[in-house]
Amino acid sequence: MRRGWKMSLSGGLRCCRRLLSWVPVLVIVLVVLWSYYAYVFELCLVTVLSPAEKVIYLIFYHAIFVFFTWTYWKSIFTLPQQPNQKFHLSYSDKERYENEERPEVQKQMLVDMAKKLPVYTRTGSGAVRFCDRCHLIKPDRCHHCSVCAMCVLKMDHHCPWVNNCIGFSNYKFFLQFLAYSVLYCLYIATTVFNYFIKYWRGELPSVRSKFHVLFLLFVACMFFVSLVILFGYHCWLVSRNKTTLEAFCTPVFTSGPEKNGFNLGFIKNIQQVFGDNKKFWLIPIGSSPGDGHSFPMRSMNESQNPLLANEEPWEDNEDENRGDISRKKLLQLMSKRLLPMFSSRILMVSCLTFRAFHLP
């Protein structure tokens, strides 16, 4: 009886928690709906008098609004991708792992299991990254989200404003949402500012639209400042091929910590999020390469990471190293043979000069 009461109570708390998690999303939706009403009806249809200006404002506004709402929808309802079945422990391995009481033996068991998987990152102590709640070996860049209660591939962070975990499956949509949000706020602020000045100077009649226009400019500027900072930070992360978690906690590889372990160069870093086809960079359609379980790393050659299948740069580096070694040997040879000769010549010239100026 008491156990059933506790289970029903915990179920009710989980239900309340799920409902409350949608409150930030509801706030954003209400603000966007009000901004749509204030801009389209109160500004364009009531305040703006020129028909040509009305048409131009409405066309550009709705074009931005469509992409803004589209990317927001994709950020909310694109489910986070979880590791596939091969990273989960089998029933026998799970039972054997849980029954083992010695920590060092458990670590060795995980090491043996990880040898069959494309896993190259480790914990801070050098152990295999294992999730004891999902009972799986974490793929590279995968983390457990306590809010979603699951492991998420290439997890960036859990965003309450979209009530979703941002990771491999929807990080592109989240970046596009930030970009179109900044553009949406900037467009509203620039087109409303002229009429804000007219209302401020008293050039327009003080009607109900005045308050909508004034608050529309204030809200657009407020959101623009916060969004442009957040968008700029994520642009920096993309240029370095980092996630938010990796920016705060340096990933550890089998060779040790490396903060730029996934940095492939500016263009390739962008392609890791948006894909190779530039036609899809501005459209919220999934185009990120790979499956989210393994990623190319610049510090590993082809034998360690099959995603980097290019041997020519390594051969070029060997040639350069050989050239550096030969130049070093040449300099050493010159220093051994030429320096004594030059030093003797300098000593002889200095002696002759001394005799010429000091002896009668």
Coordinates of C-alpha atoms in Angstrom, one line a residue:
M1 CA 0.0 0.0 0.0
R2 CA 2.7 2.4 1.0
R3 CA 4.8 1.4 -2.0
G4 CA 1.9 2.1 -4.4
W5 CA 1.3 5.5 -2.8
K6 CA 5.0 6.4 -3.3
M7 CA 4.9 5.3 -6.9
S8 CA 1.7 7.3 -7.6
L9 CA 3.3 10.4 -5.9
S10 CA 6.5 10.1 -8.0
G11 CA 4.4 9.7 -11.1
G12 CA 2.5 12.8 -10.3
L13 CA 5.6 14.8 -9.7
R14 CA 7.1 13.7 -13.0
C15 CA 3.9 14.8 -14.8
C16 CA 4.0 18.2 -13.1
R17 CA 7.7 18.5 -14.0
R18 CA 6.9 17.8 -17.7
L19 CA 4.2 20.3 -17.7
L20 CA 6.3 23.0 -16.1
S21 CA 9.1 22.3 -18.6
W22 CA 6.9 23.7 -21.3
V23 CA 6.4 27.1 -19.6
P24 CA 9.5 28.8 -21.2
V25 CA 8.4 27.6 -24.6
L26 CA 4.9 28.9 -23.9
V27 CA 6.3 32.3 -23.0
I28 CA 8.3 32.5 -26.2
V29 CA 5.3 31.5 -28.3
L30 CA 3.1 34.1 -26.6
V31 CA 5.8 36.8 -27.2
V32 CA 6.1 35.8 -30.8
L33 CA 2.3 35.8 -31.4
W34 CA 2.0 39.3 -29.8
S35 CA 4.9 40.6 -31.9
Y36 CA 3.2 39.3 -35.0
Y37 CA 0.0 41.1 -34.1
A38 CA 1.8 44.3 -33.1
Y39 CA 3.9 44.4 -36.3
V40 CA 1.3 43.2 -38.9
F41 CA -1.8 44.9 -37.6
E42 CA -0.8 47.8 -35.3
L43 CA 2.2 48.9 -37.3
C44 CA 1.7 47.9 -41.0
L45 CA -2.1 48.1 -41.3
V46 CA -2.8 51.0 -38.9
T47 CA 0.3 53.2 -38.5
V48 CA 2.0 52.9 -41.9
L49 CA 0.2 55.0 -44.4
S50 CA 2.1 54.3 -47.7
P51 CA 0.6 51.3 -49.5
A52 CA 4.0 50.5 -51.1
E53 CA 5.7 50.6 -47.7
K54 CA 3.1 48.3 -46.2
V55 CA 3.6 45.7 -48.9
I56 CA 7.4 45.8 -48.7
Y57 CA 7.4 45.6 -44.9
L58 CA 4.9 42.7 -44.9
I59 CA 6.7 40.6 -47.6
F60 CA 10.1 40.8 -45.9
Y61 CA 8.6 40.3 -42.5
H62 CA 6.7 37.1 -43.4
A63 CA 9.8 35.7 -45.2
I64 CA 11.8 36.0 -42.0
F65 CA 8.9 34.9 -39.9
V66 CA 8.5 31.7 -41.8
F67 CA 12.1 30.6 -41.4
F68 CA 12.1 31.8 -37.7
T69 CA 9.1 29.7 -36.8
W70 CA 10.3 26.8 -38.9
T71 CA 13.7 26.5 -37.2
Y72 CA 12.1 27.0 -33.8
W73 CA 9.7 24.1 -34.5
K74 CA 12.6 21.9 -35.7
S75 CA 14.6 22.7 -32.6
I76 CA 11.7 21.7 -30.3
F77 CA 10.4 18.6 -31.9
T78 CA 13.5 17.0 -33.4
L79 CA 14.2 14.2 -30.9
P80 CA 17.8 13.9 -29.6
Q81 CA 19.6 10.9 -31.1
Q82 CA 20.7 8.2 -28.7
P83 CA 23.6 5.7 -29.2
N84 CA 22.7 2.6 -31.2
Q85 CA 22.4 -0.9 -29.8
K86 CA 26.1 -1.9 -30.3
F87 CA 27.2 0.5 -27.6
H88 CA 24.8 -1.0 -25.0
L89 CA 26.0 -3.9 -22.8
S90 CA 24.5 -7.2 -23.7
Y91 CA 22.5 -9.0 -21.0
S92 CA 25.3 -11.3 -20.1
D93 CA 27.9 -8.5 -20.0
K94 CA 25.7 -6.3 -17.9
E95 CA 25.1 -9.1 -15.4
R96 CA 28.8 -10.0 -15.3
Y97 CA 29.7 -6.3 -14.8
E98 CA 27.1 -5.7 -12.0
N99 CA 28.1 -8.9 -10.2
E100 CA 31.8 -8.0 -10.2
E101 CA 32.7 -6.2 -7.0
R102 CA 36.3 -5.2 -7.8
P103 CA 36.5 -1.8 -9.5
E104 CA 39.8 -2.6 -11.3
V105 CA 38.2 -5.7 -12.9
Q106 CA 35.2 -3.7 -13.9
K107 CA 37.4 -1.1 -15.6
Q108 CA 39.3 -3.8 -17.5
M109 CA 36.0 -5.4 -18.6
L110 CA 35.0 -2.0 -20.1
V111 CA 38.4 -1.6 -21.8
D112 CA 38.0 -5.0 -23.4
M113 CA 34.5 -4.1 -24.6
A114 CA 35.6 -0.7 -25.9
K115 CA 38.2 -2.3 -28.1
K116 CA 35.5 -3.4 -30.5
L117 CA 34.0 0.1 -30.7
P118 CA 35.1 3.3 -32.4
V119 CA 35.7 5.0 -29.0
Y120 CA 38.8 7.3 -28.5
T121 CA 37.8 9.6 -25.6
R122 CA 38.2 8.7 -21.9
T123 CA 37.3 10.1 -18.5
G124 CA 39.6 12.4 -16.6
S125 CA 41.2 9.4 -14.9
G126 CA 41.8 7.6 -18.3
A127 CA 39.0 5.1 -17.9
V128 CA 36.4 4.2 -20.5
R129 CA 33.4 6.5 -20.5
F130 CA 30.5 4.4 -19.2
C131 CA 27.0 5.4 -18.3
D132 CA 25.7 3.4 -15.4
R133 CA 22.1 4.7 -15.8
C134 CA 21.8 3.8 -19.5
H135 CA 24.2 0.8 -19.2
L136 CA 26.2 1.7 -22.3
I137 CA 29.7 2.7 -23.3
K138 CA 29.5 6.4 -24.3
P139 CA 30.5 7.2 -27.9
D140 CA 32.8 10.1 -28.4
R141 CA 31.2 13.5 -27.5
C142 CA 28.2 11.7 -26.1
H143 CA 26.9 12.7 -22.6
H144 CA 24.0 11.8 -20.3
C145 CA 21.3 14.4 -19.9
S146 CA 19.7 14.3 -16.5
V147 CA 16.7 16.3 -17.7
C148 CA 15.9 14.0 -20.7
A149 CA 17.1 10.9 -18.7
M150 CA 19.1 9.5 -21.6
C151 CA 22.5 9.7 -23.3
V152 CA 22.6 12.1 -26.2
L153 CA 25.0 11.9 -29.2
K154 CA 27.3 15.0 -29.4
M155 CA 25.4 16.7 -26.6
D156 CA 25.8 20.4 -26.5
H157 CA 23.4 21.4 -23.7
H158 CA 19.8 21.2 -22.6
C159 CA 17.9 24.3 -23.6
P160 CA 14.8 25.1 -21.5
W161 CA 13.6 27.6 -24.2
V162 CA 13.1 24.8 -26.6
N163 CA 12.5 22.1 -23.9
N164 CA 14.8 19.8 -25.7
C165 CA 18.4 18.6 -25.6
I166 CA 20.6 20.1 -28.2
G167 CA 22.9 17.6 -29.8
F168 CA 23.9 15.9 -33.0
S169 CA 20.4 15.6 -34.5
N170 CA 19.2 19.2 -34.0
Y171 CA 22.3 21.4 -33.4
K172 CA 22.1 22.8 -36.9
F173 CA 18.4 23.7 -36.4
F174 CA 19.3 25.4 -33.1
L175 CA 22.0 27.5 -34.7
Q176 CA 19.6 28.5 -37.6
F177 CA 17.0 29.4 -35.0
L178 CA 19.4 31.7 -33.3
A179 CA 20.4 33.3 -36.6
Y180 CA 16.8 33.9 -37.7
S181 CA 15.9 35.1 -34.3
V182 CA 18.7 37.7 -34.5
L183 CA 17.5 38.7 -38.0
Y184 CA 13.9 38.8 -36.8
C185 CA 14.6 41.2 -33.9
L186 CA 16.9 43.3 -36.0
Y187 CA 14.4 43.7 -38.8
I188 CA 11.6 44.7 -36.4
A189 CA 13.8 47.2 -34.6
T190 CA 15.0 48.9 -37.8
T191 CA 11.6 49.2 -39.4
V192 CA 9.8 50.2 -36.2
F193 CA 12.4 52.8 -35.1
N194 CA 11.2 55.5 -37.6
Y195 CA 7.7 55.3 -36.3
F196 CA 8.9 55.2 -32.7
I197 CA 10.6 58.6 -33.3
K198 CA 7.4 60.0 -34.9
Y199 CA 5.3 58.9 -31.9
W200 CA 7.9 60.3 -29.5
R201 CA 7.9 63.7 -31.3
G202 CA 4.1 63.8 -31.4
E203 CA 4.0 63.7 -35.2
L204 CA 1.5 60.8 -35.1
P205 CA -1.8 60.7 -33.2
S206 CA -1.7 59.1 -29.8
V207 CA -3.8 56.0 -30.4
R208 CA -3.7 52.4 -29.2
S209 CA -1.0 51.5 -31.8
K210 CA 1.4 53.8 -30.1
F211 CA 1.9 51.5 -27.1
H212 CA 2.3 48.4 -29.3
V213 CA 4.9 50.1 -31.4
L214 CA 6.8 51.4 -28.4
F215 CA 6.9 48.1 -26.6
L216 CA 7.7 46.3 -29.9
L217 CA 10.9 48.3 -30.3
F218 CA 11.8 47.8 -26.6
V219 CA 11.3 44.0 -26.7
A220 CA 13.0 43.6 -30.1
C221 CA 16.1 45.4 -28.8
M222 CA 16.2 43.5 -25.6
F223 CA 16.0 40.1 -27.3
F224 CA 18.4 41.2 -30.0
V225 CA 21.2 42.0 -27.5
S226 CA 20.9 38.7 -25.6
L227 CA 20.5 36.6 -28.8
V228 CA 23.4 38.1 -30.6
I229 CA 25.7 37.3 -27.7
L230 CA 24.5 33.7 -27.6
F231 CA 24.7 33.3 -31.4
G232 CA 28.2 34.8 -31.4
Y233 CA 29.3 32.3 -28.8
H234 CA 28.0 29.4 -30.7
C235 CA 29.5 30.6 -33.9
W236 CA 32.9 30.6 -32.1
L237 CA 32.2 27.0 -30.9
V238 CA 31.4 25.9 -34.5
S239 CA 34.6 27.6 -35.8
R240 CA 36.6 25.5 -33.3
N241 CA 34.4 22.4 -33.7
K242 CA 33.5 22.3 -30.0
T243 CA 30.4 21.8 -28.0
T244 CA 29.4 23.8 -25.0
L245 CA 30.4 20.9 -22.7
E246 CA 33.8 20.6 -24.4
A247 CA 34.4 24.3 -24.0
F248 CA 34.0 24.0 -20.3
C249 CA 35.6 20.6 -19.9
T250 CA 38.5 19.6 -22.2
P251 CA 38.0 16.2 -23.8
V252 CA 40.4 13.5 -22.8
F253 CA 41.7 11.1 -25.5
T254 CA 43.7 7.9 -25.2
S255 CA 46.8 10.0 -25.6
G256 CA 45.7 12.6 -23.0
P257 CA 43.7 15.9 -22.8
E258 CA 43.5 17.8 -26.0
K259 CA 41.3 20.9 -26.2
N260 CA 41.5 21.1 -30.0
G261 CA 41.2 17.4 -30.6
F262 CA 38.2 17.7 -33.0
N263 CA 39.4 21.0 -34.7
L264 CA 39.8 20.2 -38.4
G265 CA 40.1 23.8 -39.7
F266 CA 37.5 26.6 -40.2
I267 CA 35.8 25.3 -43.3
K268 CA 35.7 21.6 -42.3
N269 CA 34.5 22.6 -38.8
I270 CA 31.5 24.3 -40.4
Q271 CA 30.9 21.4 -42.7
Q272 CA 30.8 19.1 -39.6
V273 CA 27.6 20.9 -38.6
F274 CA 26.0 22.1 -41.8
G275 CA 27.2 19.5 -44.3
D276 CA 29.1 19.7 -47.6
N277 CA 26.2 21.0 -49.7
K278 CA 25.9 24.8 -49.2
K279 CA 22.4 24.8 -50.6
F280 CA 21.1 23.4 -47.3
W281 CA 23.1 25.6 -45.0
L282 CA 20.2 28.1 -44.5
I283 CA 17.3 25.6 -44.7
P284 CA 16.4 23.6 -41.6
I285 CA 16.9 20.2 -43.3
G286 CA 19.2 17.6 -41.7
S287 CA 22.5 17.6 -43.5
S288 CA 25.2 17.0 -40.8
P289 CA 27.6 14.3 -42.0
G290 CA 28.1 11.0 -40.2
D291 CA 25.9 9.1 -37.7
G292 CA 26.9 10.9 -34.5
H293 CA 28.8 8.0 -33.1
S294 CA 32.3 8.8 -34.4
F295 CA 34.0 12.0 -35.6
P296 CA 37.2 12.8 -37.4
M297 CA 40.1 13.9 -35.2
R298 CA 43.1 15.7 -36.4
S299 CA 45.6 14.0 -34.1
M300 CA 44.9 10.5 -35.4
N301 CA 46.1 9.0 -38.6
E302 CA 44.2 6.5 -40.9
S303 CA 45.2 3.4 -38.9
Q304 CA 43.5 4.8 -35.8
N305 CA 40.6 6.7 -37.4
P306 CA 39.2 5.5 -40.7
L307 CA 37.4 8.9 -41.2
L308 CA 40.8 10.5 -42.0
A309 CA 41.7 8.6 -45.1
N310 CA 44.5 10.7 -46.5
E311 CA 48.2 9.7 -46.4
E312 CA 49.7 12.4 -48.5
P313 CA 49.9 15.1 -45.8
W314 CA 51.8 12.7 -43.6
E315 CA 54.3 12.0 -46.4
D316 CA 54.7 15.7 -47.0
N317 CA 55.4 16.2 -43.3
E318 CA 58.1 13.4 -43.4
D319 CA 59.8 15.1 -46.4
E320 CA 59.7 18.4 -44.5
N321 CA 61.2 16.7 -41.4
R322 CA 63.9 15.2 -43.5
G323 CA 64.7 18.6 -45.0
D324 CA 64.9 20.1 -41.5
I325 CA 67.3 17.4 -40.4
S326 CA 69.5 17.9 -43.4
R327 CA 69.6 21.6 -42.8
K328 CA 70.5 21.1 -39.2
K329 CA 73.4 18.8 -40.1
L330 CA 74.6 21.4 -42.7
L331 CA 74.6 24.1 -40.0
Q332 CA 76.4 22.0 -37.6
L333 CA 79.1 21.2 -40.2
M334 CA 79.5 24.8 -41.1
S335 CA 79.8 25.8 -37.4
K336 CA 82.5 23.2 -36.8
R337 CA 84.7 24.0 -39.9
L338 CA 84.1 27.7 -40.7
L339 CA 83.9 29.2 -37.3
P340 CA 87.5 28.3 -36.3
M341 CA 88.7 29.6 -39.7
F342 CA 86.9 32.9 -39.3
S343 CA 88.0 33.3 -35.7
S344 CA 91.6 32.8 -36.7
R345 CA 91.3 35.4 -39.5
I346 CA 89.7 37.9 -37.1
L347 CA 92.4 37.4 -34.5
M348 CA 95.2 38.0 -37.1
V349 CA 93.6 41.2 -38.4
S350 CA 93.1 42.5 -34.9
C351 CA 96.8 41.9 -34.1
L352 CA 98.0 43.7 -37.3
T353 CA 95.7 46.6 -36.5
F354 CA 97.1 46.9 -33.0
R355 CA 100.7 46.8 -34.2
A356 CA 100.0 49.5 -36.8
F357 CA 98.5 52.0 -34.4
H358 CA 100.6 51.3 -31.2
L359 CA 104.0 50.4 -32.3
P360 CA 106.6 53.1 -33.5

